[in-house]
Short mmCIF file of C-alpha atoms in Angstrom, two decimals:
data_model
loop_
_atom_site.label_atom_id
_atom_site.label_comp_id
_atom_site.label_asym_id
_atom_site.label_seq_id
_atom_site.Cartn_x
_atom_site.Cartn_y
_atom_site.Cartn_z
CA MET S 63 126.58 89.77 121.66
CA ASP S 64 125.94 89.80 125.42
CA TRP S 65 122.33 90.96 125.37
CA ASP S 66 121.77 89.92 128.99
CA GLY S 67 124.70 92.09 129.98
CA LEU S 68 123.29 95.00 128.01
CA ALA S 69 119.91 94.55 129.70
CA GLY S 70 121.58 94.59 133.11
CA TYR S 71 123.52 97.73 132.23
CA LEU S 72 120.39 99.50 131.00
CA SER S 73 118.43 98.50 134.09
CA ALA S 74 120.99 100.25 136.31
CA LEU S 75 120.70 103.59 134.50
CA SER S 76 118.73 106.60 135.62
CA HIS S 77 115.62 107.47 133.61
CA LYS S 78 117.47 110.24 131.79
CA ASP S 79 120.48 108.07 130.97
CA PHE S 80 118.20 105.20 129.93
CA ARG S 81 116.51 107.41 127.34
CA MET S 82 119.88 108.70 126.13
CA ALA S 83 121.19 105.14 125.79
CA GLY S 84 118.08 104.21 123.80
CA ASP S 85 118.65 107.12 121.43
CA ILE S 86 122.29 106.11 120.89
CA ILE S 87 121.34 102.48 120.26
CA GLY S 88 118.51 103.30 117.88
CA GLU S 89 119.92 106.27 115.99
CA ARG S 90 123.69 105.74 115.92
CA LEU S 91 124.52 102.07 116.41
CA LEU S 92 121.82 99.82 114.99
CA PRO S 93 121.33 101.61 111.66
CA CYS S 94 124.91 100.60 110.81
CA VAL S 95 125.40 97.06 112.13
CA ALA S 96 125.21 93.81 110.14
CA PRO S 97 121.70 92.45 109.52
CA HIS S 98 122.07 89.51 111.90
CA VAL S 99 123.18 91.85 114.70
CA PHE S 100 120.28 94.22 114.03
CA TRP S 101 117.62 91.51 114.18
CA SER S 102 119.26 89.85 117.18
CA ALA S 103 119.24 93.18 119.00
CA PHE S 104 115.63 93.82 117.96
CA HIS S 105 114.54 90.48 119.41
CA ALA S 106 116.57 90.84 122.59
CA LEU S 107 115.43 94.39 123.36
CA LEU S 108 111.78 93.51 122.72
CA GLY S 109 112.10 90.69 125.21
CA TYR S 110 113.81 92.97 127.72
CA HIS S 111 111.37 95.91 127.53
CA ALA S 112 109.10 96.07 124.48
CA LYS S 113 107.29 99.21 125.59
CA ALA S 114 110.56 101.11 125.92
CA PHE S 115 112.37 99.79 122.85
CA LEU S 116 109.87 98.95 120.11
CA GLY S 117 109.73 102.57 118.91
CA THR S 118 113.53 102.81 119.09
CA MET S 119 113.97 99.69 116.99
CA LEU S 120 111.40 100.80 114.43
CA LYS S 121 113.27 104.10 114.01
CA ALA S 122 116.43 102.10 113.42
CA ALA S 123 114.58 99.95 110.86
CA GLN S 124 113.42 103.11 109.07
CA ALA S 125 117.02 104.34 108.93
CA ARG S 126 118.20 100.96 107.62
CA SER S 127 115.51 100.99 104.94
CA HIS S 128 117.48 103.65 103.07
CA THR S 129 120.36 101.21 102.59
CA VAL S 130 120.53 98.64 99.81
CA GLY S 131 119.33 95.18 100.72
CA PHE S 132 117.18 95.85 103.80
CA THR S 133 114.67 93.03 103.94
CA LEU S 134 112.37 91.13 106.28
CA GLN S 135 113.38 87.91 104.57
CA HIS S 136 116.19 87.23 107.01
CA GLY S 137 116.31 84.50 109.62
CA GLY S 138 116.68 87.07 112.38
CA PHE S 139 113.34 88.66 111.54
CA LEU S 140 111.64 85.34 112.27
CA LEU S 141 112.76 85.72 115.90
CA VAL S 142 111.05 89.11 116.05
CA ALA S 143 107.95 87.72 114.34
CA GLY S 144 107.91 84.85 116.82
CA TYR S 145 108.01 87.27 119.74
CA LEU S 146 105.20 89.38 118.27
CA ASN S 147 103.10 86.28 117.60
CA ARG S 148 103.52 84.73 121.05
CA GLU S 149 104.19 87.57 123.47
CA GLY S 150 103.56 90.85 121.70
CA THR S 151 100.47 92.88 122.46
CA ASP S 152 97.98 93.97 119.81
CA ILE S 153 99.50 97.45 120.05
CA ASP S 154 103.00 96.03 119.50
CA ARG S 155 101.85 94.22 116.36
CA LEU S 156 99.98 97.26 115.08
CA LYS S 157 102.98 99.55 115.57
CA PHE S 158 105.30 97.07 113.87
CA ILE S 159 103.01 96.51 110.89
CA ARG S 160 102.36 100.25 110.45
CA ALA S 161 106.10 100.88 110.38
CA MET S 162 106.69 98.13 107.81
CA LEU S 163 103.84 99.47 105.66
CA ARG S 164 105.66 102.81 105.56
CA ILE S 165 108.98 101.17 104.72
CA PHE S 166 107.74 98.64 102.16
CA GLY S 167 104.71 100.47 100.76
CA GLU S 168 105.92 99.79 97.20
CA ASN S 169 107.14 96.21 97.72
CA VAL S 170 104.48 93.50 97.39
CA GLU S 171 106.83 90.62 98.19
CA GLU S 172 108.02 92.12 101.47
CA LEU S 173 104.53 93.06 102.66
CA ASP S 174 103.10 89.66 101.77
CA TYR S 175 105.96 88.04 103.69
CA LEU S 176 105.27 90.35 106.64
CA PHE S 177 101.62 89.30 106.85
CA ARG S 178 102.37 85.61 106.40
CA SER S 179 105.06 85.73 109.10
CA LEU S 180 102.65 87.40 111.52
CA HIS S 181 99.82 85.00 110.55
CA VAL S 182 97.60 87.74 109.15
CA GLU S 183 96.04 85.61 106.44
CA ASP S 184 92.35 86.49 106.70
CA GLY S 185 91.22 88.98 104.06
CA ALA S 186 89.26 91.17 106.47
CA ALA S 187 92.16 91.31 108.93
CA ARG S 188 94.60 92.32 106.21
CA MET S 189 92.19 95.00 105.03
CA ASP S 190 92.17 96.61 108.49
CA TYR S 191 95.96 96.93 108.43
CA LEU S 192 96.37 97.87 104.76
CA LEU S 193 93.88 100.71 105.01
CA GLN S 194 96.42 102.33 107.34
CA GLY S 195 99.19 102.17 104.76
CA SER S 196 99.96 103.96 101.52
CA GLY S 197 101.77 103.11 98.33
CA THR S 198 100.94 100.99 95.31
CA ALA S 199 101.92 97.70 96.94
CA CYS S 200 99.58 98.40 99.86
CA ALA S 201 96.80 99.19 97.39
CA PHE S 202 97.47 96.00 95.41
CA LEU S 203 97.41 93.78 98.51
CA LEU S 204 94.30 95.58 99.74
CA PHE S 205 92.59 94.82 96.44
CA ARG S 206 93.59 91.15 96.75
CA ALA S 207 92.32 91.07 100.34
CA MET S 208 89.02 92.48 99.12
CA ARG S 209 88.89 89.64 96.58
CA HIS S 210 89.28 87.15 99.44
CA ALA S 211 86.42 88.85 101.30
CA GLU S 212 84.20 89.53 98.31
CA HIS S 213 81.37 87.45 99.83
CA ASP S 214 80.97 90.22 102.45
CA HIS S 215 79.35 92.98 100.41
CA ALA S 216 78.92 95.33 103.37
CA LEU S 217 82.60 95.00 104.29
CA LEU S 218 83.68 95.94 100.77
CA VAL S 219 81.45 99.00 100.82
CA ARG S 220 82.90 100.12 104.17
CA CYS S 221 86.40 99.60 102.81
CA CYS S 222 85.67 101.79 99.78
CA ARG S 223 84.24 104.52 101.97
CA SER S 224 87.33 104.38 104.18
CA LEU S 225 89.52 104.74 101.09
CA MET S 226 87.55 107.76 99.93
CA LYS S 227 87.92 109.39 103.34
CA LYS S 228 91.70 109.14 103.04
CA GLY S 229 91.38 111.62 100.20
CA ASP S 230 94.57 110.89 98.21
CA SER S 231 94.28 110.07 94.51
CA LEU S 232 95.58 106.50 94.84
CA SER S 233 93.00 105.61 97.50
CA PHE S 234 90.21 107.31 95.58
CA ASN S 235 91.14 105.47 92.38
CA LEU S 236 91.20 102.16 94.25
CA ALA S 237 87.72 102.87 95.61
CA SER S 238 86.56 103.64 92.08
CA LEU S 239 88.13 100.43 90.77
CA ALA S 240 86.61 98.33 93.57
CA LYS S 241 83.18 99.85 92.94
CA ILE S 242 83.34 98.60 89.35
CA TYR S 243 85.07 95.28 89.99
CA PHE S 244 82.85 94.18 92.88
CA ASP S 245 79.67 95.89 91.62
CA LEU S 246 79.10 98.20 94.60
CA PRO S 247 76.40 100.71 93.62
CA GLU S 248 76.23 101.92 97.26
CA VAL S 249 79.65 103.55 96.82
CA LYS S 250 78.81 107.09 95.73
CA GLY S 251 81.27 109.63 94.42
CA THR S 252 82.59 111.49 91.40
CA PHE S 253 85.27 109.23 89.98
CA SER S 254 87.61 110.15 87.15
CA LEU S 255 89.16 106.69 86.72
CA ARG S 256 88.12 104.99 83.48
CA VAL S 257 88.40 101.21 83.26
CA ASN S 258 87.92 99.01 80.22
CA PRO S 259 86.37 95.58 80.85
CA TYR S 260 89.40 93.73 79.44
CA GLN S 261 91.63 95.37 82.07
CA LEU S 262 89.74 93.87 85.01
CA GLY S 263 90.82 90.29 84.37
CA ARG S 264 94.52 91.01 84.89
CA LEU S 265 94.32 93.10 88.04
CA GLU S 266 94.81 90.48 90.75
CA SER S 267 97.63 88.62 89.02
CA SER S 268 99.69 91.53 87.68
CA PHE S 269 101.06 94.16 90.05
CA GLU S 270 102.41 96.08 87.07
CA GLU S 271 99.01 96.23 85.32
CA PHE S 272 97.29 97.10 88.59
CA GLY S 273 99.75 99.93 89.26
CA LYS S 274 99.32 101.42 85.81
CA LEU S 275 95.55 101.37 86.13
CA VAL S 276 95.18 102.62 89.69
CA ARG S 277 97.66 105.43 89.11
CA GLY S 278 95.94 106.40 85.88
CA ILE S 279 99.01 105.78 83.71
#
């Protein structure tokens, strides 16, 4: 694809036509193209004008997520990750990660790959992002991030309080579980989740066991 030619064409458009072209690209064209074309376009348009096109590309990614086989584990995504790591702003990275948390909120493998590709390895850093997501996979990775940061008692308490403020049952159950697992008496609340001691040992290694427990199944 002639991405330089596309950039030149877009640059010559009026503001109104530029926005219309962005809508056509993001809502009609890119949701349907082959994966390598999608990721190539994503990378090229970020490099051309990230502020104008990041939202457009994330909408296209959301549309593609409803098709079978959409994944970050594609060579083209590494180009996008490379851009975000080297040239992207903190806001760019935050917007991208938030969008992927919405798309892959139930997929541990994809979210773990996302964080590794964007070099978000530190437990506290992952916690900041994962608190903004939802879904069982987000909760599972948040619990594992808390395990990596369990030396920081105050951080774990703040994380639990943030979960409780979210107000949904999954977040509240995770706060209840963390209170027990990490021994956090400062976390106050009326919790309905009941946990047997033998269940605690399998939580970090088994997503299935974690999901059953945190969803009260």
